[in-house]
Coordinates of C-alpha atoms and ligand atoms in Angstrom, one line a residue:
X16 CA 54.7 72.8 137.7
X17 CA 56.4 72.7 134.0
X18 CA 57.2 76.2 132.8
X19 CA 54.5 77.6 130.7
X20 CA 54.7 77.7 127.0
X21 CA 54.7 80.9 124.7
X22 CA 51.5 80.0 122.5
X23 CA 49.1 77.0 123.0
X24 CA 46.8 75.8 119.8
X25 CA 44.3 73.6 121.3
X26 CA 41.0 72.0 120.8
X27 CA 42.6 70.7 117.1
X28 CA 42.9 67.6 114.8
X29 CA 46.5 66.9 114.2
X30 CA 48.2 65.5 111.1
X31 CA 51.8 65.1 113.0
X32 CA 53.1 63.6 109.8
X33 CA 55.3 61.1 112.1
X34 CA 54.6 57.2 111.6
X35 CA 54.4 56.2 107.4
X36 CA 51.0 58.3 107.1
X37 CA 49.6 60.8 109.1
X38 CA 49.9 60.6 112.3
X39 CA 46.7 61.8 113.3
X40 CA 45.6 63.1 116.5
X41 CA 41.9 63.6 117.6
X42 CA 41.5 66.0 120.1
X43 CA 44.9 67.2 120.1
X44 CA 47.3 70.5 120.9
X45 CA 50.6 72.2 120.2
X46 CA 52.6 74.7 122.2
X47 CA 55.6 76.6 121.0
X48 CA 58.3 77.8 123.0
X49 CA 60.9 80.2 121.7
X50 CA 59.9 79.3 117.9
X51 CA 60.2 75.2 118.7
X52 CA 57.3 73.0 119.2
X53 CA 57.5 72.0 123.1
X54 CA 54.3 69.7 123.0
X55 CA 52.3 67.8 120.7
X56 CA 49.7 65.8 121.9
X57 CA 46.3 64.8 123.8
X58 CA 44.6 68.5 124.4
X59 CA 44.0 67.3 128.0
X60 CA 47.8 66.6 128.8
X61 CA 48.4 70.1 127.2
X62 CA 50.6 72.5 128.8
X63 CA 49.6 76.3 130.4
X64 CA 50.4 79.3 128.0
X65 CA 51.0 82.8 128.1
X66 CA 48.7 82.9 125.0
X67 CA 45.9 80.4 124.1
X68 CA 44.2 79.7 121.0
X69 CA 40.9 77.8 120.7
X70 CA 41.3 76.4 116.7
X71 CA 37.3 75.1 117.3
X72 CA 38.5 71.7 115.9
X73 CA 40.3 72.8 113.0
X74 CA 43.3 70.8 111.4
X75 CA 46.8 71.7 111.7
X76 CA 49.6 70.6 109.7
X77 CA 53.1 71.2 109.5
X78 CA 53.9 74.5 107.8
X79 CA 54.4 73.3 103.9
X80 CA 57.6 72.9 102.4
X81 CA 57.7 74.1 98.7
X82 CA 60.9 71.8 98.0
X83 CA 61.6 72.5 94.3
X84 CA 61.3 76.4 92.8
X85 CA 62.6 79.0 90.1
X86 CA 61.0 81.7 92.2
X87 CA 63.3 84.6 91.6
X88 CA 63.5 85.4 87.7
X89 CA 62.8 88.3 86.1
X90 CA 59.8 88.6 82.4
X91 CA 57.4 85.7 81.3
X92 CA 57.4 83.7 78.7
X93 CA 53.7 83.9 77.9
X94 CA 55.0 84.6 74.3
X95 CA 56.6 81.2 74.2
X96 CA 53.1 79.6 75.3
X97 CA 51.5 81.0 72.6
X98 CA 54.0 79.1 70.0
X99 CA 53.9 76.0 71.8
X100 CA 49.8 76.2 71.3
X101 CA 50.9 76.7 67.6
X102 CA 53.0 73.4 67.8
X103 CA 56.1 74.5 68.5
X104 CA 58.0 72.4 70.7
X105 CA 59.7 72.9 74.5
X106 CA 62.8 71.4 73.0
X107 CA 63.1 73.2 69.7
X108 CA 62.1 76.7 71.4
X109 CA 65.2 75.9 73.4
X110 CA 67.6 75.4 70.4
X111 CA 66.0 78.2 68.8
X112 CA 67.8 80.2 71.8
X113 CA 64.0 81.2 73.6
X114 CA 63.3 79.0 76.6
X115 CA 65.5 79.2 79.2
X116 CA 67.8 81.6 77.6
X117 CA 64.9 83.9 77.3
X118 CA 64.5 84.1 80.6
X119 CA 68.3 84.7 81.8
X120 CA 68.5 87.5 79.3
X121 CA 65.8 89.2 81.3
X122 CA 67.1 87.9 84.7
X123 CA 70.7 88.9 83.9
X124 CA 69.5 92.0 82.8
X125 CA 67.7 92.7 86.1
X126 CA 69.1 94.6 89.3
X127 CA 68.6 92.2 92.8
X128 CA 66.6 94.4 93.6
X129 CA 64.0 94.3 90.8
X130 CA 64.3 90.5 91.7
X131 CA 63.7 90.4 94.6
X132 CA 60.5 92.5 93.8
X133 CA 59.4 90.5 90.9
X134 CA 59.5 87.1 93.3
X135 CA 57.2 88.1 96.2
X136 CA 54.2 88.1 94.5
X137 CA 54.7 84.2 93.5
X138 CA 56.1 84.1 97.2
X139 CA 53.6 85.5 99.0
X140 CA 51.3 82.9 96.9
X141 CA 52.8 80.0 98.6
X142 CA 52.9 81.9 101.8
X143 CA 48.8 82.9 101.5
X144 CA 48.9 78.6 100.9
X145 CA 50.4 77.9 104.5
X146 CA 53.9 77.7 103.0
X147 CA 56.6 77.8 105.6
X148 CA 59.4 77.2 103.4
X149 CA 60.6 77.4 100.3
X150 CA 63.7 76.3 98.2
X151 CA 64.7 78.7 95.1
X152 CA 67.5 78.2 92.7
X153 CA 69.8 79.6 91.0
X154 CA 69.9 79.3 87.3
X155 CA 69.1 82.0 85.3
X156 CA 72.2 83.7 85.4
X157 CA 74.9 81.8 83.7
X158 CA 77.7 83.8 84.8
X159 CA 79.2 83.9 88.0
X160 CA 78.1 87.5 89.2
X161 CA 74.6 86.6 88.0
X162 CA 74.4 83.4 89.7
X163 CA 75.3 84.8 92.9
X164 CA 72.9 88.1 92.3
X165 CA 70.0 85.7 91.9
X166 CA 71.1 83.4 95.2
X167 CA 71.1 86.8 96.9
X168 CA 68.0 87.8 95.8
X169 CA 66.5 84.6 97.3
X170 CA 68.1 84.8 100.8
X171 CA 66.7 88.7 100.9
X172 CA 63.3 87.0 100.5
X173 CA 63.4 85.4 103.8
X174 CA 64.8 88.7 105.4
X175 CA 61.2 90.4 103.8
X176 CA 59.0 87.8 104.6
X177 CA 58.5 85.5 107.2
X178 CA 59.6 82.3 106.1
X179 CA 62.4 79.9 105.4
X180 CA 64.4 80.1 101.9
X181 CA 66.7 77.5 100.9
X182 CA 68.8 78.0 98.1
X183 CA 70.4 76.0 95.2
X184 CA 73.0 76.8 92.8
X185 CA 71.6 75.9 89.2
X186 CA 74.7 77.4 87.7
X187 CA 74.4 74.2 85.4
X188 CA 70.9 74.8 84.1
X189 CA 71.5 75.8 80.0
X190 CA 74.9 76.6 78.3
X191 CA 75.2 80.7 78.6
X192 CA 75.6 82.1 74.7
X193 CA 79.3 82.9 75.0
X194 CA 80.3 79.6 75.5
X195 CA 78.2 77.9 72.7
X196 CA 80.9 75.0 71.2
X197 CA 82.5 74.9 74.1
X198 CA 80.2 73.4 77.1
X199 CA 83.1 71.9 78.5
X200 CA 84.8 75.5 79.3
X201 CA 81.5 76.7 80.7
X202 CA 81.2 73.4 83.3
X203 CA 85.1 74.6 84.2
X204 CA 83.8 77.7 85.2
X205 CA 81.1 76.4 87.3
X206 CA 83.4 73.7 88.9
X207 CA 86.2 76.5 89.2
X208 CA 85.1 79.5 89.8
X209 CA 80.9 79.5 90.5
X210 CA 80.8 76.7 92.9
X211 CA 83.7 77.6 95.3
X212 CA 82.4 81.3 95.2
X213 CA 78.4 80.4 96.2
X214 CA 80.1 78.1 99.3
X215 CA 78.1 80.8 102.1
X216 CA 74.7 81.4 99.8
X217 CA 74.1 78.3 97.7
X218 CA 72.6 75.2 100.5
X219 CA 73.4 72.8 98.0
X220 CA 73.9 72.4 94.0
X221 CA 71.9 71.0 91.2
X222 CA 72.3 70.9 87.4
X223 CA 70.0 69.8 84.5
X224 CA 71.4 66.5 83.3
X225 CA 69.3 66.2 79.8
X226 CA 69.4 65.9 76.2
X227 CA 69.4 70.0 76.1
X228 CA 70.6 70.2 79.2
X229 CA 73.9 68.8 80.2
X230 CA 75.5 65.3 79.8
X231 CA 76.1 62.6 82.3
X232 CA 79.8 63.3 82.5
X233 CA 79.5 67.1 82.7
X234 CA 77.0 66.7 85.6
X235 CA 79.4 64.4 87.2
X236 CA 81.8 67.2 87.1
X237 CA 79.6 70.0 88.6
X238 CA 78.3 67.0 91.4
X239 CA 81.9 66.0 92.1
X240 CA 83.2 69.5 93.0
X241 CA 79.7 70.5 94.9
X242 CA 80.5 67.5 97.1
X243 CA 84.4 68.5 97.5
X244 CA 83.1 71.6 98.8
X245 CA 80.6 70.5 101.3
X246 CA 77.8 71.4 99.7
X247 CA 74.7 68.7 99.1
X248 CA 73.5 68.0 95.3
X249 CA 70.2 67.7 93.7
X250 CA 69.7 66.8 90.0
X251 CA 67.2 67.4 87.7
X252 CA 67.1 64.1 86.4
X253 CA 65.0 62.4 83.5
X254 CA 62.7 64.8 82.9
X255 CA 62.8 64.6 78.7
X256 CA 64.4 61.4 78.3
X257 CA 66.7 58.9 80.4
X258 CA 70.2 60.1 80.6
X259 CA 70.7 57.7 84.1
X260 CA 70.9 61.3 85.9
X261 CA 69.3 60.0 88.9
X262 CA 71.9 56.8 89.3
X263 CA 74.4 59.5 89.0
X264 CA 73.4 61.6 91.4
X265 CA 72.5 58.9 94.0
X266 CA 76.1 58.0 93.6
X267 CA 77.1 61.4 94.9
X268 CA 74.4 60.8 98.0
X269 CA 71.9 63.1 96.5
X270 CA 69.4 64.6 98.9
X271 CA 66.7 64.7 95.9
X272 CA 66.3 63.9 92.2
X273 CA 63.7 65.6 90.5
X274 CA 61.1 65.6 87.7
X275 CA 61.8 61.6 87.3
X276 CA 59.6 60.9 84.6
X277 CA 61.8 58.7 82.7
X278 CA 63.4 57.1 85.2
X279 CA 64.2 53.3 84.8
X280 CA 64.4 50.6 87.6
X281 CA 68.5 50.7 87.8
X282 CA 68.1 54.6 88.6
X283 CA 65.4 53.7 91.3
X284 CA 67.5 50.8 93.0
X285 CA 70.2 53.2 93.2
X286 CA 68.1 56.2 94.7
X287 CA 66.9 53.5 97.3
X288 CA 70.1 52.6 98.2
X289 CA 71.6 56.1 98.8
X290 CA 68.1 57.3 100.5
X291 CA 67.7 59.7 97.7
X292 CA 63.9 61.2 97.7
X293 CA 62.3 61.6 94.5
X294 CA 60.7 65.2 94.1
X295 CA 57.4 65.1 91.3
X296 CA 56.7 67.7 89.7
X297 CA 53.4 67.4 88.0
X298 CA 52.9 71.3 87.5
X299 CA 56.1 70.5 85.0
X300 CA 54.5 67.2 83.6
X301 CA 50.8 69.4 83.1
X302 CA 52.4 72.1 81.1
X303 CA 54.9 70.3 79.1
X304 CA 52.0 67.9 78.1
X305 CA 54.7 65.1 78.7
X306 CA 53.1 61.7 78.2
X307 CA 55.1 59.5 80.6
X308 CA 54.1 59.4 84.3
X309 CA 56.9 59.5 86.8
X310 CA 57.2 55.4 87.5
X311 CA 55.2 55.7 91.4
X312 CA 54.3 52.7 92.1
X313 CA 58.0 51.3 91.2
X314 CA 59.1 54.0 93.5
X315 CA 56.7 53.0 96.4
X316 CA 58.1 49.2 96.1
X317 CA 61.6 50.0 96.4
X318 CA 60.5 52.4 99.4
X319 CA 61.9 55.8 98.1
X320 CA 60.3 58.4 99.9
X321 CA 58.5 60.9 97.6
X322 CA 58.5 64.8 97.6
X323 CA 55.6 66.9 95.5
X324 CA 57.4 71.0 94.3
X325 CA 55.9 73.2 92.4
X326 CA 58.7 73.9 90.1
X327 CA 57.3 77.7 89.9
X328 CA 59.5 78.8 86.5
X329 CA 58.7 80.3 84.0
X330 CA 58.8 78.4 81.1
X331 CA 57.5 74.9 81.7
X332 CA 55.7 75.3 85.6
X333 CA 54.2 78.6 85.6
X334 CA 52.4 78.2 89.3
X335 CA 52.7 78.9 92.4
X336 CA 50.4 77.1 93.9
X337 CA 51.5 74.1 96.3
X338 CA 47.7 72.7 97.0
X339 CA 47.3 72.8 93.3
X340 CA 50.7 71.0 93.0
X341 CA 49.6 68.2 95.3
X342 CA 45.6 68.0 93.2
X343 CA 48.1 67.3 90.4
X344 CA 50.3 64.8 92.0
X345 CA 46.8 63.1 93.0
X346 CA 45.0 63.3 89.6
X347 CA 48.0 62.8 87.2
X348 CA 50.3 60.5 89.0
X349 CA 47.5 58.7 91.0
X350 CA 49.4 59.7 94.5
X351 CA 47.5 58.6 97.9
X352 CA 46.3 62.1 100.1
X353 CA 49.0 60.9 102.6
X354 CA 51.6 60.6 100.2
X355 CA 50.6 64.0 98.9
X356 CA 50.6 65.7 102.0
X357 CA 53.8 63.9 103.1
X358 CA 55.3 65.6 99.9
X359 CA 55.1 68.5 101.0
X360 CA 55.8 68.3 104.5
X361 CA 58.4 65.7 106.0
X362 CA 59.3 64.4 102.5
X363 CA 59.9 67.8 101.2
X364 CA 62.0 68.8 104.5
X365 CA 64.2 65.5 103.7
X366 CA 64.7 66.4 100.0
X367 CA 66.0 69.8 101.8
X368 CA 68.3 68.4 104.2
X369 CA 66.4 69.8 106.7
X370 CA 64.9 69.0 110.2
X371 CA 61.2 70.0 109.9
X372 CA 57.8 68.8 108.2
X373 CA 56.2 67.4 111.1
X374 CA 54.5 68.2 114.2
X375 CA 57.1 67.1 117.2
X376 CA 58.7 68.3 120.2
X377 CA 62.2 70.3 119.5
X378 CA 60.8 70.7 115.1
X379 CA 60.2 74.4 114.7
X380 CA 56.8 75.5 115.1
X381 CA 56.0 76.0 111.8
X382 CA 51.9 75.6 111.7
X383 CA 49.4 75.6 108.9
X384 CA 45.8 75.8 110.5
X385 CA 42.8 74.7 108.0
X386 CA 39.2 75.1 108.0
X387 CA 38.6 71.6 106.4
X388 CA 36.9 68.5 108.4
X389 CA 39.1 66.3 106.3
X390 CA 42.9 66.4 105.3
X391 CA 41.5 64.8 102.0
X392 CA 40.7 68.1 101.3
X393 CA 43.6 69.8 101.0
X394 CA 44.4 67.7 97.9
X395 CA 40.9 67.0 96.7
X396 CA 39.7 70.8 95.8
X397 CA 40.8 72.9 92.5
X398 CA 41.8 76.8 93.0
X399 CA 40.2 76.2 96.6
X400 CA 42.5 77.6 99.6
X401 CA 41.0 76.7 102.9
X402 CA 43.9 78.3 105.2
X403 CA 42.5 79.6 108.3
X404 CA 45.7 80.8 109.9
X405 CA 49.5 80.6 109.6
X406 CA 51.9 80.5 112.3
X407 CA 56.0 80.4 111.6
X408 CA 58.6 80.6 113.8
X409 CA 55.9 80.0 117.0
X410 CA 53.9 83.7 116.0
Ligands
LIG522 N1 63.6 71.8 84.1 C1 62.5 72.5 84.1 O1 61.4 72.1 84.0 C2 62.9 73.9 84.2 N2 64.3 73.8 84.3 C3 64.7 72.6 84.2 O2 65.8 72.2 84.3 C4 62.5 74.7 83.1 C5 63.1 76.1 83.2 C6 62.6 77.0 82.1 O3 62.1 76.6 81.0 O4 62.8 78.2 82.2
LIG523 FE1 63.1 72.8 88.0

């Protein structure tokens, strides 16, 4: 006789996420041992349990992976959305010194604690959404005890909640006040000082490579020394216009470029090659009112796998709402329901770097449990949250 399991979910319909859609499974079961899925499959081949639980032919998912965030941040910028109604621009906000700098006066002016605070009501959000983990950056800042305050401030979030934080230094996000003129000297001190000293609490590094963002070569800089010290990179990349950010990160073996709406077919031959996933991020593309989609079906030819974030920040994504994200990436960039769920599961675990997003033996058992009689549903319904049950970690 096999050893019984811990906890058996049985009488279910699976969405495995294996294969290239959903790997679906009528009639089907999960046990978790010690926090790791030790069976997926037929309910009758299913395993004994010390605990059994009849899901009456729900769905369960993988737990969703929330791949892209500015979770931790301290104020709003509701202000800001009220000029922009009165035609004010995201770009001329920004050299006006509001935007993003707006928001890392507040944040830099914030103790970890008040932080830490601030970000679990927009974390237990996603968690109420069958979230299992979430990525959060870095970014608002700008200096290198700031930086690391906020990266703290994320990892105490797992510590507080039961879920998975992964964290990225944004050190590169704006050019801090002090070192207006001189950009160069601030990506010196993100090379020099801020990377080597987030090695330990950053999982990987990304930058903004834009027209009021960084440049090419500057983002080269901060990629080239994230990579020298073992960390993974991400870029934000063509989000306002086409500065070949994603080309240049694929060229450092990016796990993810993001945002991608004006990428060109040079920057998605070289994701492709270098098995770089693009992350949408149509929360972004809603509130910005930007008018180009994200190139999808371009992306889909050359085979890139596709991730779907919520980009929760305060100035152009202010939601925290994954199923919403994935309506979005349905209704605005004309995404399949398995593409969107695959977004957020086993795509979203890829743009991570991270083993996960799917229901298999040895994965973690991170579970979402729906009352829906369709996964269509999940991405079909507005404001709608049909979780029935969350399970991470195997409890
Ligand atoms: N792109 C974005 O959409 C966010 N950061 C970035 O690089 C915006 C951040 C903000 O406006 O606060
Ligand atoms: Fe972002």
């Amino acid at each position: 006789m096999p050893t019984p399991a811990d906890k058996l979910w049985r009488n279910a319909r699976l969405a495995t996420m294996t294969g290239d859609r959903l790997g679906v499974i009528e009639h089907g079961a999960v046990a978790a041992t010690g926090g790791a899925i030790s069976y997926v499959g037929p309910d009758a081949g299913a395993p004994d349990a010390a605990e059994i639980i009849d899901c009456d032919g729900r769905w369960i998912t993988p737990g969703l992976i929330d791949c892209h965030t500015h979770l931790v941040h301290a104020g709003t910028r509701a202000k800001e959305f009220e000029a922009r109604l009165n035609g004010a621009t995201y770009e001329e906000i920004a050299r006006a010194g509001g935007g993003i700098l707006a928001t890392v006066t507040a944040t830099c002016a914030a103790s970890e604690e008040e932080l830490i605070a601030s970000a679990l009501p927009r974390l237990d959000q996603l968690i109420g959404e069958g979230v299992t983990t979430v990525e959060i950056k870095s970014g608002y800042g700008l200096t290198l005890d700031d930086e690391l305050k906020m990266l703290r401030a994320a990892r105490s979030l797992g510590k507080v909640r039961n879920v998975r934080i992964r964290t990225s230094l944004l050190a590169a996000h704006a050019v801090p006040p002090e070192y207006k003129g001189d950009p160069d000297g601030y990506i010196d001190l993100v090379c020099n000082e801020i990377i080597p000293a987030a090695v330990g609490l950053a999982d990987a590094v990304d930058a903004f490579c834009e027209g009021i963002g960084f440049t090419p070569e500057q983002t080269d800089h901060v990629l080239a020394a994230a990579v020298a010290h073992g960390l993974p990179v991400k870029l934000h990349a063509e989000q306002l216009s086409n500065q070949h950010g994603a080309a240049l990160a694929a060229r450092h073996g990016a796990l993810s470029a993001d945002h991608l709406e004006h990428l060109d077919r040079a920057g998605i031959a070289a994701m492709a090659a270098s098995g770089t996933v693009a992350t949408l991020l149509p929360g972004a593309f809603y509130f910005t009112r930007e008018a180009r989609r994200p190139p999808v079906q371009a992306l889909r030819d050359a085979g890139v796998p596709i991730a779907i974030a919520t980009d929760c920040n305060p100035g152009t994504s202010p939601m925290a709402s994954i199923l919403l994200a994935m309506n979005m990436g349905a209704t605005f960039f004309r995404l399949t329901v398995a593409e969107c769920l695959r977004g957020v599961t086993v795509n979203a675990a890829r743009a991570l770097g991270i083993d996960g997003g799917t229901l298999q033996p040895g994965k973690p058992a991170d579970l979402a449990i729906w009352d829906i009689s369709d996964p269509a549903e999940l991405v079909y319904r507005i404001a709608a949250n049909p979780l029935h049950a969350r399970v991470f970690a195997g409890q």
